[in-house]
Short mmCIF file of C-alpha atoms in Angstrom, two decimals:
data_model
loop_
_atom_site.label_atom_id
_atom_site.label_comp_id
_atom_site.label_asym_id
_atom_site.label_seq_id
_atom_site.Cartn_x
_atom_site.Cartn_y
_atom_site.Cartn_z
CA MET A 22 -43.91 27.51 22.77
CA LYS A 23 -43.45 26.96 19.04
CA GLY A 24 -39.98 28.49 19.32
CA LEU A 25 -39.19 26.22 22.27
CA HIS A 26 -40.40 23.15 20.38
CA PHE A 27 -38.24 24.13 17.41
CA LEU A 28 -35.14 24.50 19.57
CA ILE A 29 -35.78 21.14 21.29
CA GLY A 30 -36.29 19.44 17.92
CA LEU A 31 -33.12 21.00 16.53
CA PHE A 32 -31.15 19.88 19.60
CA VAL A 33 -32.42 16.30 19.23
CA LEU A 34 -31.58 16.26 15.51
CA LEU A 35 -28.07 17.50 16.14
CA SER A 36 -27.62 14.98 18.96
CA ILE A 37 -28.71 12.08 16.74
CA SER A 38 -26.43 13.22 13.93
CA SER A 39 -23.41 13.59 16.21
CA CYS A 40 -24.07 10.19 17.83
CA ASP A 41 -24.37 8.62 14.38
CA VAL A 42 -20.95 9.94 13.32
CA LYS A 43 -19.43 9.00 16.67
CA ASN A 44 -20.71 5.44 16.46
CA LEU A 45 -19.68 5.03 12.84
CA SER A 46 -16.18 6.35 13.51
CA GLY A 47 -15.55 3.39 15.81
CA LEU A 48 -16.25 0.86 13.05
CA ASN A 49 -13.78 -0.64 10.60
CA VAL A 50 -13.52 0.63 7.05
CA THR A 51 -15.14 -1.17 4.12
CA GLY A 52 -14.06 -1.63 0.52
CA LYS A 53 -11.06 -3.36 -1.02
CA VAL A 54 -7.45 -2.31 -0.59
CA GLY A 55 -6.57 -0.28 -3.68
CA GLU A 56 -9.99 1.32 -4.17
CA ILE A 57 -11.02 4.98 -4.07
CA LEU A 58 -14.74 5.65 -3.86
CA VAL A 59 -15.51 8.75 -5.95
CA VAL A 60 -18.76 10.42 -4.85
CA CYS A 61 -20.10 12.89 -7.41
CA ASP A 62 -23.03 13.64 -9.68
CA ASP A 63 -23.53 11.27 -12.60
CA SER A 64 -22.98 14.20 -14.98
CA ILE A 65 -19.44 14.70 -13.63
CA TRP A 66 -18.64 10.99 -13.89
CA ALA A 67 -19.91 10.90 -17.48
CA SER A 68 -17.82 13.93 -18.50
CA PRO A 69 -14.18 14.06 -19.70
CA VAL A 70 -13.27 14.78 -16.06
CA LYS A 71 -13.40 11.04 -15.32
CA ALA A 72 -10.60 10.19 -17.76
CA GLU A 73 -8.32 12.87 -16.30
CA LEU A 74 -9.13 11.76 -12.76
CA ASP A 75 -8.34 8.17 -13.69
CA THR A 76 -4.97 9.21 -15.12
CA ALA A 77 -4.14 11.22 -11.99
CA LEU A 78 -5.07 8.59 -9.40
CA THR A 79 -4.73 5.21 -11.15
CA GLN A 80 -0.95 5.18 -11.22
CA PHE A 81 1.09 2.00 -11.48
CA ILE A 82 3.57 0.54 -9.00
CA MET A 83 6.55 -0.10 -11.26
CA PRO A 84 8.15 -2.23 -12.64
CA TYR A 85 5.79 -5.16 -12.18
CA PHE A 86 4.16 -7.35 -14.82
CA PRO A 87 1.25 -7.66 -15.07
CA ASP A 88 0.59 -4.02 -14.15
CA VAL A 89 -0.17 -3.31 -10.50
CA PRO A 90 -2.28 -0.14 -10.06
CA THR A 91 -2.03 1.89 -6.88
CA PHE A 92 -5.79 2.52 -7.03
CA GLU A 93 -8.94 1.74 -8.95
CA LEU A 94 -11.86 4.18 -8.98
CA VAL A 95 -15.40 3.21 -7.97
CA HIS A 96 -18.29 5.66 -8.47
CA ARG A 97 -21.33 6.48 -6.36
CA ASN A 98 -23.66 9.49 -6.51
CA MET A 99 -25.01 11.12 -3.37
CA LYS A 100 -28.28 9.18 -3.53
CA SER A 101 -26.49 5.83 -3.41
CA PHE A 102 -23.85 6.97 -0.91
CA ASP A 103 -25.57 5.46 2.11
CA GLY A 104 -25.26 2.64 4.60
CA ALA A 105 -22.04 0.66 4.94
CA ILE A 106 -20.60 2.23 1.78
CA LYS A 107 -20.09 5.44 3.80
CA ARG A 108 -17.38 3.60 5.71
CA HIS A 109 -15.28 3.03 2.58
CA ARG A 110 -11.56 3.29 3.33
CA ASN A 111 -10.84 6.01 0.74
CA VAL A 112 -13.54 8.52 -0.24
CA LEU A 113 -13.17 11.38 -2.73
CA PHE A 114 -15.99 13.94 -3.05
CA LEU A 115 -16.20 16.06 -6.22
CA ASN A 116 -18.44 19.10 -5.76
CA LEU A 117 -19.47 21.90 -8.11
CA ASP A 118 -20.39 25.24 -6.50
CA ASN A 119 -21.12 28.22 -8.75
CA THR A 120 -20.52 30.57 -5.81
CA HIS A 121 -16.93 29.38 -5.51
CA LYS A 122 -14.73 32.48 -5.89
CA GLU A 123 -11.23 31.00 -5.96
CA SER A 124 -9.27 30.63 -9.20
CA ARG A 125 -8.54 27.00 -8.31
CA PRO A 126 -10.63 24.30 -6.61
CA ILE A 127 -10.35 23.87 -2.85
CA ILE A 128 -9.07 20.53 -1.53
CA LYS A 129 -9.85 19.52 2.06
CA SER A 130 -8.95 16.31 3.90
CA ARG A 131 -10.61 14.66 6.91
CA ASN A 132 -9.81 11.52 8.86
CA ASP A 133 -12.07 9.01 10.64
CA VAL A 134 -15.31 10.58 9.41
CA TRP A 135 -17.56 7.51 9.20
CA ALA A 136 -15.07 4.80 10.14
CA ASN A 137 -11.83 4.25 11.96
CA ARG A 138 -8.73 5.04 9.80
CA GLN A 139 -10.85 6.36 6.97
CA LEU A 140 -9.53 9.13 4.71
CA VAL A 141 -12.05 11.50 3.10
CA ILE A 142 -10.90 14.16 0.62
CA GLU A 143 -13.29 16.78 -0.76
CA VAL A 144 -12.65 18.82 -3.91
CA THR A 145 -14.86 21.85 -4.55
CA ALA A 146 -14.71 23.67 -7.89
CA LYS A 147 -16.74 26.42 -9.56
CA ASN A 148 -17.55 24.39 -12.68
CA LEU A 149 -16.57 21.36 -14.75
CA GLN A 150 -13.86 23.25 -16.61
CA GLN A 151 -12.11 24.21 -13.37
CA LEU A 152 -12.32 20.62 -12.18
CA TYR A 153 -11.02 19.33 -15.52
CA THR A 154 -8.05 21.72 -15.47
CA LEU A 155 -7.13 20.62 -11.95
CA PHE A 156 -7.04 16.95 -12.95
CA MET A 157 -5.13 17.68 -16.16
CA ASP A 158 -2.34 19.12 -14.01
CA GLY A 159 -2.34 15.93 -11.97
CA LEU A 160 -3.20 15.43 -8.31
CA PRO A 161 0.12 14.50 -6.67
CA GLU A 162 -0.93 15.77 -3.24
CA VAL A 163 -4.23 13.85 -3.34
CA HIS A 164 -2.61 10.66 -4.63
CA ALA A 165 0.13 10.94 -2.00
CA GLN A 166 -2.44 11.24 0.82
CA PHE A 167 -4.43 8.20 -0.33
CA ASP A 168 -1.19 6.30 -0.96
CA ARG A 169 0.14 6.85 2.56
CA ALA A 170 -3.25 6.14 4.12
CA GLU A 171 -3.42 2.77 2.33
CA TRP A 172 -0.17 1.24 3.55
CA ASN A 173 -0.26 3.00 6.93
CA ARG A 174 -3.73 1.56 7.62
CA ILE A 175 -2.36 -1.95 7.06
CA ARG A 176 0.72 -1.21 9.19
CA LYS A 177 -1.45 -0.20 12.14
CA TYR A 178 -3.67 -3.26 11.71
CA PHE A 179 -0.66 -5.59 11.71
CA GLY A 180 0.69 -3.80 14.79
CA GLU A 181 -2.44 -4.64 16.75
CA LYS A 182 -2.24 -8.36 15.98
CA GLN A 183 1.22 -9.83 15.81
CA SER A 184 3.45 -12.48 17.34
CA ALA A 185 5.61 -11.18 20.17
CA ASN A 186 7.91 -14.21 19.85
CA ILE A 187 8.89 -13.39 16.25
CA ASN A 188 9.64 -9.77 17.10
CA GLU A 189 11.79 -10.82 20.06
CA ARG A 190 13.92 -12.98 17.78
CA ILE A 191 14.19 -10.24 15.13
CA GLN A 192 15.18 -7.71 17.77
CA GLN A 193 17.84 -9.99 19.27
CA ASN A 194 19.39 -10.86 15.90
CA PHE A 195 19.02 -7.62 13.91
CA GLY A 196 18.12 -4.92 16.46
CA LEU A 197 14.88 -4.20 14.59
CA HIS A 198 11.13 -4.20 15.06
CA LEU A 199 8.62 -4.96 12.29
CA GLU A 200 4.82 -4.92 12.25
CA LEU A 201 4.07 -8.46 11.05
CA PRO A 202 0.63 -10.03 10.63
CA ASP A 203 -0.57 -12.61 13.12
CA GLY A 204 0.27 -16.10 11.92
CA SER A 205 3.69 -15.20 10.50
CA ASN A 206 6.35 -17.83 10.93
CA ILE A 207 10.16 -17.83 10.77
CA VAL A 208 11.03 -20.67 8.36
CA ALA A 209 14.78 -20.06 7.95
CA SER A 210 17.26 -18.36 10.26
CA GLN A 211 20.97 -17.66 10.12
CA PRO A 212 22.93 -14.95 11.96
CA ASN A 213 22.80 -12.78 8.83
CA PHE A 214 19.56 -13.97 7.22
CA TYR A 215 15.93 -14.59 8.27
CA ARG A 216 13.04 -15.66 6.07
CA ILE A 217 9.55 -15.17 7.45
CA GLN A 218 6.52 -16.74 5.85
CA LEU A 219 3.37 -14.65 6.01
CA PRO A 220 -0.07 -16.27 6.43
CA ASN A 221 -1.32 -17.65 3.12
CA ALA A 222 -4.00 -15.51 1.49
CA SER A 223 -6.65 -16.30 -1.07
CA ARG A 224 -7.93 -13.66 -3.45
CA PRO A 225 -10.46 -13.93 -6.30
CA ILE A 226 -9.03 -14.85 -9.68
CA GLU A 227 -10.90 -12.94 -12.36
CA PHE A 228 -11.19 -14.56 -15.77
CA VAL A 229 -11.39 -11.70 -18.21
CA GLY A 230 -14.44 -11.75 -20.46
CA THR A 231 -16.19 -14.64 -18.72
CA GLY A 232 -17.50 -13.05 -15.55
CA GLN A 233 -16.31 -16.12 -13.64
CA GLN A 234 -14.17 -16.17 -10.52
CA ASP A 235 -12.08 -18.76 -8.79
CA VAL A 236 -9.77 -18.60 -5.79
CA GLY A 237 -6.00 -18.66 -6.15
CA ALA A 238 -3.46 -19.06 -3.39
CA ILE A 239 -1.08 -16.15 -2.79
CA TYR A 240 2.22 -16.86 -1.07
CA SER A 241 4.23 -14.03 0.41
CA GLY A 242 7.04 -13.53 2.85
CA ILE A 243 9.69 -11.24 4.29
CA MET A 244 13.46 -11.69 4.17
CA ILE A 245 15.79 -9.79 6.48
CA TYR A 246 19.51 -9.88 5.83
CA GLN A 247 22.56 -7.90 6.92
CA TYR A 248 26.23 -7.49 6.05
CA PRO A 249 29.01 -5.07 7.07
CA PHE A 250 28.70 -1.50 5.83
CA THR A 251 31.91 0.06 4.55
CA ASP A 252 30.94 3.03 2.37
CA SER A 253 28.04 4.65 0.51
CA SER A 254 28.92 2.94 -2.80
CA GLN A 255 27.22 -0.17 -1.41
CA LEU A 256 23.89 1.66 -1.69
CA THR A 257 24.01 1.91 -5.49
CA LEU A 258 21.46 -0.16 -7.40
CA LYS A 259 24.18 -2.33 -8.99
CA ASN A 260 25.80 -3.23 -5.67
CA LEU A 261 22.50 -3.77 -3.84
CA LEU A 262 21.40 -6.19 -6.57
CA GLN A 263 24.72 -8.04 -6.46
CA ALA A 264 24.43 -8.48 -2.68
CA ARG A 265 20.79 -9.53 -3.04
CA ASP A 266 21.56 -12.23 -5.60
CA THR A 267 24.37 -13.60 -3.42
CA MET A 268 22.20 -13.73 -0.32
CA LEU A 269 19.28 -15.37 -2.13
CA LYS A 270 21.40 -17.96 -3.91
CA TYR A 271 22.63 -19.43 -0.63
CA ASN A 272 19.56 -18.84 1.55
CA VAL A 273 16.40 -19.21 -0.56
CA PRO A 274 16.43 -22.57 -2.35
CA HIS A 275 13.45 -23.86 -4.29
CA GLU A 276 11.88 -27.22 -3.41
CA THR A 277 13.27 -28.45 -6.73
CA SER A 278 16.94 -29.37 -6.53
CA ARG A 279 19.50 -26.79 -7.76
CA LEU A 280 16.90 -24.02 -8.08
CA TYR A 281 17.12 -20.83 -6.03
CA MET A 282 15.48 -17.40 -5.94
CA GLY A 283 17.12 -14.81 -8.18
CA THR A 284 16.36 -11.46 -9.79
CA GLN A 285 14.80 -10.88 -13.21
CA TYR A 286 16.85 -8.52 -15.36
CA THR A 287 14.75 -8.26 -18.51
CA ASP A 288 14.12 -4.71 -19.76
CA LEU A 289 10.40 -4.87 -19.06
CA VAL A 290 10.82 -5.50 -15.33
CA TYR A 291 14.37 -4.35 -14.63
CA PRO A 292 14.59 -3.38 -10.92
CA GLU A 293 14.08 0.26 -9.98
CA ALA A 294 15.41 2.09 -6.92
CA SER A 295 14.80 5.42 -5.18
CA TRP A 296 15.67 7.12 -1.91
CA THR A 297 12.92 6.91 0.75
CA SER A 298 12.28 6.50 4.49
CA ASN A 299 10.34 4.38 6.95
CA TYR A 300 6.88 5.40 8.19
CA ASN A 301 8.06 7.94 10.79
CA GLY A 302 11.00 9.31 8.83
CA GLU A 303 13.63 8.14 11.33
CA LEU A 304 15.35 5.78 8.87
CA SER A 305 16.40 6.81 5.37
CA GLY A 306 17.51 4.36 2.73
CA VAL A 307 16.99 2.84 -0.70
CA GLU A 308 13.65 1.40 -1.79
CA MET A 309 13.92 -1.21 -4.56
CA ARG A 310 11.18 -2.93 -6.58
CA GLY A 311 11.40 -5.67 -9.17
CA MET A 312 10.58 -9.25 -10.12
CA PHE A 313 12.17 -12.49 -8.98
CA VAL A 314 12.53 -15.82 -10.72
CA PHE A 315 13.87 -19.21 -9.65
CA LYS A 316 17.21 -19.82 -11.33
CA GLY A 317 19.70 -22.65 -11.50
CA LYS A 318 18.72 -24.46 -14.69
CA ALA A 319 18.73 -23.58 -18.38
CA ILE A 320 15.02 -22.77 -18.27
CA HIS A 321 13.98 -20.55 -15.38
CA THR A 322 10.80 -21.28 -13.49
CA THR A 323 8.06 -18.80 -12.69
CA GLY A 324 8.46 -16.21 -9.95
CA GLY A 325 6.77 -13.07 -8.68
CA ALA A 326 7.36 -9.59 -7.30
CA PHE A 327 9.65 -8.18 -4.61
CA TRP A 328 9.80 -4.85 -2.75
CA SER A 329 12.79 -4.02 -0.53
CA PHE A 330 14.12 -1.34 1.82
CA HIS A 331 17.87 -0.97 2.47
CA PHE A 332 19.40 1.19 5.19
CA VAL A 333 22.40 1.40 7.50
CA HIS A 334 21.64 0.39 11.08
CA PRO A 335 22.76 3.34 13.25
CA LYS A 336 23.81 1.09 16.15
CA SER A 337 25.30 -2.03 14.56
CA ASP A 338 26.72 -0.16 11.52
CA LYS A 339 25.51 -2.95 9.24
CA LEU A 340 23.66 -2.62 5.97
CA ILE A 341 20.18 -4.05 6.52
CA CYS A 342 17.69 -5.17 3.90
CA VAL A 343 14.01 -5.87 4.60
CA SER A 344 12.69 -7.48 1.44
CA GLY A 345 9.19 -8.79 0.84
CA TYR A 346 8.07 -11.05 -1.99
CA VAL A 347 4.73 -12.08 -3.50
CA ASP A 348 4.16 -15.26 -5.48
CA ALA A 349 0.65 -15.14 -6.94
CA PRO A 350 -1.27 -16.12 -10.09
CA SER A 351 -1.02 -13.49 -12.82
CA THR A 352 -4.80 -13.69 -13.19
CA THR A 353 -5.48 -12.02 -9.85
CA SER A 354 -4.62 -8.57 -8.53
CA TRP A 355 -1.34 -8.20 -6.65
CA THR A 356 -2.25 -4.79 -5.23
CA HIS A 357 -3.41 -5.99 -1.81
CA SER A 358 -0.45 -8.33 -1.25
CA LEU A 359 2.13 -5.77 -2.36
CA ARG A 360 0.54 -3.14 -0.13
CA GLU A 361 0.99 -5.54 2.78
CA ILE A 362 4.68 -5.93 1.90
CA GLU A 363 5.03 -2.15 1.67
CA ALA A 364 3.35 -1.71 5.06
CA ILE A 365 5.79 -4.17 6.66
CA TRP A 366 9.02 -2.61 5.40
CA LYS A 367 7.64 0.86 6.09
CA SER A 368 7.05 -0.23 9.70
CA VAL A 369 10.73 -1.01 10.44
CA THR A 370 12.24 0.73 13.47
CA VAL A 371 15.58 0.37 15.25
CA GLN A 372 15.57 -1.15 18.72
#
């Protein structure tokens, strides 16, 4: 009878545990965009491992000013890893196991553990030195997994709530589909140029050293433009920038007379470009990041950041650019807004 009672109790415990995970996995993630929750013993967090981990995972999205980190690290130990915090969007476990036999730590990834679209990565090492050595070498595979999960999570969210009318117009004019957030609005349209205003967002403005916060408006949008493709030389950084400046000069005027959106070319924020692809790898092209400014007078006005994707449409044989911009106070983080822009251009597909 005691054995029977034990088996029944074990069955009930396992059932409760499995139900708990199942229920939690249907909930939305918690935490801010751009955060990784690091769950480890306080002794690990207080060791030199933390500095190496921060270097490996807190990389910057270049070439923006002020700096825009891909991630910021938040720490919890196992005792405080409970409740809603378990549903954090990005979770990294650091474990020490003296029975670990491998020469390098083991890295395992799991999805949707305590929440929908959650990414959990677990690193198990024999000791602190092994963990330290791993982080000194960098964690490109771990950073890449969290990086993709961040923008892809937003892409899927936008795809669930979007305006069918906007996508119909984009498809008819450009032969494209984009995952745009609900509330987006086409504010300018020409056969070769669309500008779409995204819903206004408000994020906390942090005043350094005061502990005070205020709310600042963040304005962002997407521009889609196209022109005939003749040869691959058009995909060089110089030629893409020249085409961008021409398109913006005639299609993105400022509310102040004679001002228009242009590109910043100072050394600190000179645009950067690299070869990349959309979310499913079906479209390859040039990704470009930089800063914009409103030009047209001797003294330029303030601007913000842009992030673009250029590719050749396989059906229309036109060079397409999907370019997002963010105009926000420099006193608040741009990470969330730029991740939204990234998610949108990553979402592009040919119709």
